[in-house]
Short mmCIF file of C-alpha atoms and ligand atoms in Angstrom, two decimals:
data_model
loop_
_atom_site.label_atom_id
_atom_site.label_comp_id
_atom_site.label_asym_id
_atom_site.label_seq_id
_atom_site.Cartn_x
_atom_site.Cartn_y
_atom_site.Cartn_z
CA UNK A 1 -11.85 13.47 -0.10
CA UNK A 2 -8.82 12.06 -0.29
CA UNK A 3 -7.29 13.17 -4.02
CA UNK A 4 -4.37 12.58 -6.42
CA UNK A 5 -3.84 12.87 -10.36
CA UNK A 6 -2.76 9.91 -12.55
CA UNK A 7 -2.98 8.21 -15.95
CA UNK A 8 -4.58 4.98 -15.68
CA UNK A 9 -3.21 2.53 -17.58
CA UNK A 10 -4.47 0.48 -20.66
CA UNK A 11 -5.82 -3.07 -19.07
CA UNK A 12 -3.30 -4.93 -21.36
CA UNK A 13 -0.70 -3.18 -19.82
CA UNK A 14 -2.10 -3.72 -16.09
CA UNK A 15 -2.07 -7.25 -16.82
CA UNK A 16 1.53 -7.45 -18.03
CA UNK A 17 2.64 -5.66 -14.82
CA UNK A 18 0.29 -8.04 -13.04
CA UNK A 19 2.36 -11.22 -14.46
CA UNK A 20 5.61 -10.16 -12.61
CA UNK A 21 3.96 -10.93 -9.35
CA UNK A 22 6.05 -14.13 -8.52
CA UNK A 23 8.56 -15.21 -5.48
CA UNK A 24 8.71 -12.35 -3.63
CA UNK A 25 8.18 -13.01 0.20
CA UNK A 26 6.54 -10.33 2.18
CA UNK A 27 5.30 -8.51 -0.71
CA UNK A 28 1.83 -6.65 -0.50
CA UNK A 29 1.22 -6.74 -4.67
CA UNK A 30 -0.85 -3.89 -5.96
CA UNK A 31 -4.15 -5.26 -7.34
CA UNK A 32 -4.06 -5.04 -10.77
CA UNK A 33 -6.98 -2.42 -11.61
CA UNK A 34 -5.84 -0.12 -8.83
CA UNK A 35 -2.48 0.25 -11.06
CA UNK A 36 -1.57 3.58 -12.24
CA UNK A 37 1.00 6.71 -12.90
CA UNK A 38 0.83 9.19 -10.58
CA UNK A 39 1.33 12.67 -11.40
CA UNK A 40 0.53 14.57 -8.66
CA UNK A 41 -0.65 14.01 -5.03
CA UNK A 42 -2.74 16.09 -3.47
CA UNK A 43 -4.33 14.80 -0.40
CA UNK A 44 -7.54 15.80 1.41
CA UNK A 45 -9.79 18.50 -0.14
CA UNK A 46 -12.85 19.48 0.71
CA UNK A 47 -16.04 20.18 -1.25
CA UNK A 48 -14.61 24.17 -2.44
CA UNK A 49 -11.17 22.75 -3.01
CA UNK A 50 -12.08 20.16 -4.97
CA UNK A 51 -14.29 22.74 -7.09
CA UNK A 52 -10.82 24.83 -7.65
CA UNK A 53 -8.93 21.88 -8.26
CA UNK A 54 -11.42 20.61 -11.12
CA UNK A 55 -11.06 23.83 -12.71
CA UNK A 56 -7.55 23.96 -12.81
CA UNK A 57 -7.51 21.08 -14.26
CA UNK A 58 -10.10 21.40 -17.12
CA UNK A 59 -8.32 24.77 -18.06
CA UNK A 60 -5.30 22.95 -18.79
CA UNK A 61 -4.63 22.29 -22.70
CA UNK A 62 -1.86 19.65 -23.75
CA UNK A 63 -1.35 17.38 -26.54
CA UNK A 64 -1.63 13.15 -26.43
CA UNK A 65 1.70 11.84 -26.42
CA UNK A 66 3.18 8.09 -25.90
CA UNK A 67 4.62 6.82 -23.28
CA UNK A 68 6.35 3.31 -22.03
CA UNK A 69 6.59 1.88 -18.98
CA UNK A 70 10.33 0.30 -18.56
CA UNK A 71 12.42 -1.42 -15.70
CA UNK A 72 12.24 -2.06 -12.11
CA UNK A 73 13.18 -0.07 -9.02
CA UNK A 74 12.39 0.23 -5.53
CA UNK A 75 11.91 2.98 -2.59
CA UNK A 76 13.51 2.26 0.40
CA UNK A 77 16.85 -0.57 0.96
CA UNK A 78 17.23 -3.76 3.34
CA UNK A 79 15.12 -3.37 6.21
CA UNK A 80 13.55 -0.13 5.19
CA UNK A 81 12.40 -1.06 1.48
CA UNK A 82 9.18 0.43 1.36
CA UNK A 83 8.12 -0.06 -2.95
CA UNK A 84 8.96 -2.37 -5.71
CA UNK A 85 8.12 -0.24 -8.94
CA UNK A 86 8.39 -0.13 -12.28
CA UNK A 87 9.67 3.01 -14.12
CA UNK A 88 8.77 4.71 -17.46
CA UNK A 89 11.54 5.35 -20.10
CA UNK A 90 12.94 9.35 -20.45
CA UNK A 91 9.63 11.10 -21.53
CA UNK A 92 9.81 14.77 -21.95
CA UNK A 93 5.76 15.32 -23.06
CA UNK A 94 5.25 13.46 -19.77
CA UNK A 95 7.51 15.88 -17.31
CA UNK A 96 5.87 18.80 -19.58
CA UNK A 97 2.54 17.66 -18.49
CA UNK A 98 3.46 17.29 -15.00
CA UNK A 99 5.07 20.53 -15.14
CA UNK A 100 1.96 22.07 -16.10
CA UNK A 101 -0.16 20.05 -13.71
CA UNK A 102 1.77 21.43 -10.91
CA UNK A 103 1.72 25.07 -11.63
CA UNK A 104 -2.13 24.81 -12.17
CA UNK A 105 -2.27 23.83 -9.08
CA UNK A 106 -0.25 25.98 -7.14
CA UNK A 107 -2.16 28.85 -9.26
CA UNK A 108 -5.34 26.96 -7.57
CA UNK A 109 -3.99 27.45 -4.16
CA UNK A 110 -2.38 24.06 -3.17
CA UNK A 111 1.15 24.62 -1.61
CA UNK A 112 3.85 23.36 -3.38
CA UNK A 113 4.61 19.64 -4.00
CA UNK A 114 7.22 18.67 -1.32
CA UNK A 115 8.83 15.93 -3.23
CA UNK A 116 10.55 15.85 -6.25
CA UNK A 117 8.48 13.89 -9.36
CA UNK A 118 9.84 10.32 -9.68
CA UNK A 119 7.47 8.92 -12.40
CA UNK A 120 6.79 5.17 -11.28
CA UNK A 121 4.26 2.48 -10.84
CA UNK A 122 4.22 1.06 -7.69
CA UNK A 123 3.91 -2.53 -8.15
CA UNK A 124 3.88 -3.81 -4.27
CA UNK A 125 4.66 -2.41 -1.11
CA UNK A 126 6.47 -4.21 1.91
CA UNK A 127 6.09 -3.81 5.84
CA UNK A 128 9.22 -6.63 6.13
CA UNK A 129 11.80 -6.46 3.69
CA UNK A 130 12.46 -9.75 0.89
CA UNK A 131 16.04 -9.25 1.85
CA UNK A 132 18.46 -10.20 -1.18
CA UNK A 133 15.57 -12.40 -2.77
CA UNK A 134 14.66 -8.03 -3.96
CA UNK A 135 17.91 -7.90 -6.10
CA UNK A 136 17.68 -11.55 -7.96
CA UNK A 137 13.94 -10.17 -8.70
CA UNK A 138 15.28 -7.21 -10.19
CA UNK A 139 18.48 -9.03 -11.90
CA UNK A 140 15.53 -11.55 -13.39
CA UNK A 141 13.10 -8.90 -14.05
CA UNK A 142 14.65 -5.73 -14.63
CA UNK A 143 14.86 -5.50 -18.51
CA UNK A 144 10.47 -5.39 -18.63
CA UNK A 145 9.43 -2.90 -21.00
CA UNK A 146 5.91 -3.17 -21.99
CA UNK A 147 5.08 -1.60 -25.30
CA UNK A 148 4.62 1.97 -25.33
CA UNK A 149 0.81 3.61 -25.19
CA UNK A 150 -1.08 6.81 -25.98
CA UNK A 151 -1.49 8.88 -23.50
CA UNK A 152 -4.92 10.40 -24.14
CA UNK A 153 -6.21 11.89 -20.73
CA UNK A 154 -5.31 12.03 -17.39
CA UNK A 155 -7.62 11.11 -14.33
CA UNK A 156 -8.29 12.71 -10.50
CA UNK A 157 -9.02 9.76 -8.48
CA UNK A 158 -10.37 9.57 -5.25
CA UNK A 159 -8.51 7.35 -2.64
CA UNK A 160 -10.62 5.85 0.33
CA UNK A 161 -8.64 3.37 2.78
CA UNK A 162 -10.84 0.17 3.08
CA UNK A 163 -10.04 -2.87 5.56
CA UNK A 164 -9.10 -4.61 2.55
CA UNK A 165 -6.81 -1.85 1.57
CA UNK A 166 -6.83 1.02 -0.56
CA UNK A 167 -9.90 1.51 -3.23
CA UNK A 168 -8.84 4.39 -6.14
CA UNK A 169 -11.70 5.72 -7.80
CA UNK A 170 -11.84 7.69 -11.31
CA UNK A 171 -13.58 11.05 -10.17
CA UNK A 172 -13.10 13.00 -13.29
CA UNK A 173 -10.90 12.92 -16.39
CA UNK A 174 -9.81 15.54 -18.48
CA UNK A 175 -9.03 14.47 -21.90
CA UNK A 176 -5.41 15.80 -24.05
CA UNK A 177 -5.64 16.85 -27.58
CA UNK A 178 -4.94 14.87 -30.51
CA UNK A 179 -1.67 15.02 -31.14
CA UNK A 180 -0.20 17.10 -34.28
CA UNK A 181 3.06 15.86 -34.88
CA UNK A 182 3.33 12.46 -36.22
CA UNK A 183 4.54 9.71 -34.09
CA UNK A 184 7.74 9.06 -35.94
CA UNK A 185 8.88 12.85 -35.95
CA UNK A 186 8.57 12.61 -32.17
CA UNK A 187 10.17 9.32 -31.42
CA UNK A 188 13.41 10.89 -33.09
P1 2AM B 1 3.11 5.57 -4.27
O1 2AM B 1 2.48 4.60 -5.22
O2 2AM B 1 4.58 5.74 -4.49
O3 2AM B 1 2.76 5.27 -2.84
C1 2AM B 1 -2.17 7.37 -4.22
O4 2AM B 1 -1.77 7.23 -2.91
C2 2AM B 1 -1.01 7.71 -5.10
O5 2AM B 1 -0.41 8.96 -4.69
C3 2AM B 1 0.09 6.69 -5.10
O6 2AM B 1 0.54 6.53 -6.43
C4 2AM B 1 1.15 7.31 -4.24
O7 2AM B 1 2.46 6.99 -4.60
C5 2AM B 1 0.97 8.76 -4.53
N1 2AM B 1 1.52 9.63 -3.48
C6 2AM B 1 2.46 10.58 -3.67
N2 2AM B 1 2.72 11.23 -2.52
C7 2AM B 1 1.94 10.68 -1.57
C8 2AM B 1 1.77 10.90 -0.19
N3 2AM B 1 2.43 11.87 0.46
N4 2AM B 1 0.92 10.10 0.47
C9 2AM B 1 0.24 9.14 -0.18
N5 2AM B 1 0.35 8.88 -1.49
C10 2AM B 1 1.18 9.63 -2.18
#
């Protein structure tokens, strides 16, 4: 099975991200349930991995925390721009929980992550660049911010490569704890 870890997002959320699909030529758009935030890739595991991997996972104990999705970037330039995707504003609960993710992992037996985290969403993916038409849909669209959302789990989904293109699955979820602190002490 192919594997990564992720918060899905709310579906009101998905279908703001979905409305910014407009006048971009060669753009592959992300359908709009397969949207989410990645934290963690991991790639092909088999039936005992997956069983250490679940584990880790469950063991891990963190609290619910907000988080908003803001502005646009992109992977790749000119020719070679691979991703259009939208970012999340400075979280610290959500590079804590990544943190944490990683290092269970690793303590699992999976080799380190090679890249460094870049929380995004990818919102489309191109095999021929837009060209400039990229930059006015950033200068038009860059200021997006959704309203932030709780983050109350995160999610191991499957990934299986269809004809039609990629089909995520939720495997398993593993669910954070109610937060203590109130929301206002933390937005500070
Ligand atoms: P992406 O959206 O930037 O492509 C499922 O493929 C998820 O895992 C996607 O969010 C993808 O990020 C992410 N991912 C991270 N590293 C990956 C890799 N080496 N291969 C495929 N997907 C990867």
């Amino acid at each position: 099975m192919r594997l990564f870890v992720a918060i899905a997002l709310p579906q009101d959320l998905r279908d703001r991200l979905e409305g910014l699909r407009d006048g971009l030529p060669g753009a592959k758009w992300v359908a709009a349930e397969n949207l989410h935030l990645t934290l963690r890739f991991i790639g092909e595991a088999d039936g005992g991995e997956c069983h250490d991997i679940d584990a880790a996972l469950a063991g891990l104990r963190f609290e619910s925390f907000p988080l908003q999705i803001e502005g646009l970037g992109h992977f790749g330039e000119g020719r070679r721009l691979r991703a259009l995707w939208a970012g999340v504003a400075p979280n610290p609960d959500l590079e804590r929980l990544q943190g944490k993710i990683e290092r269970a992992l690793q303590s699992a037996g999976m080799e380190p992550s090679k890249r460094k985290y870049k929380p995004h969403v990818t919102l489309a993916r191109f095999k021929s660049g837009p060209g400039p038409r990229l930059h006015s849909f950033i200068a038009a669209h860059g200021l997006f911010r959704a309203a932030p959302f709780e983050v109350t789990e995160f999610t191991l989904f499957s990934s299986y490569l269809a004809q039609q293109g990629a089909i995520y699955t939720p495997e398993l979820s593993y669910p954070l704890e109610p937060r203590k602190a109130p929301l206002d002490a933390r937005l500070e």
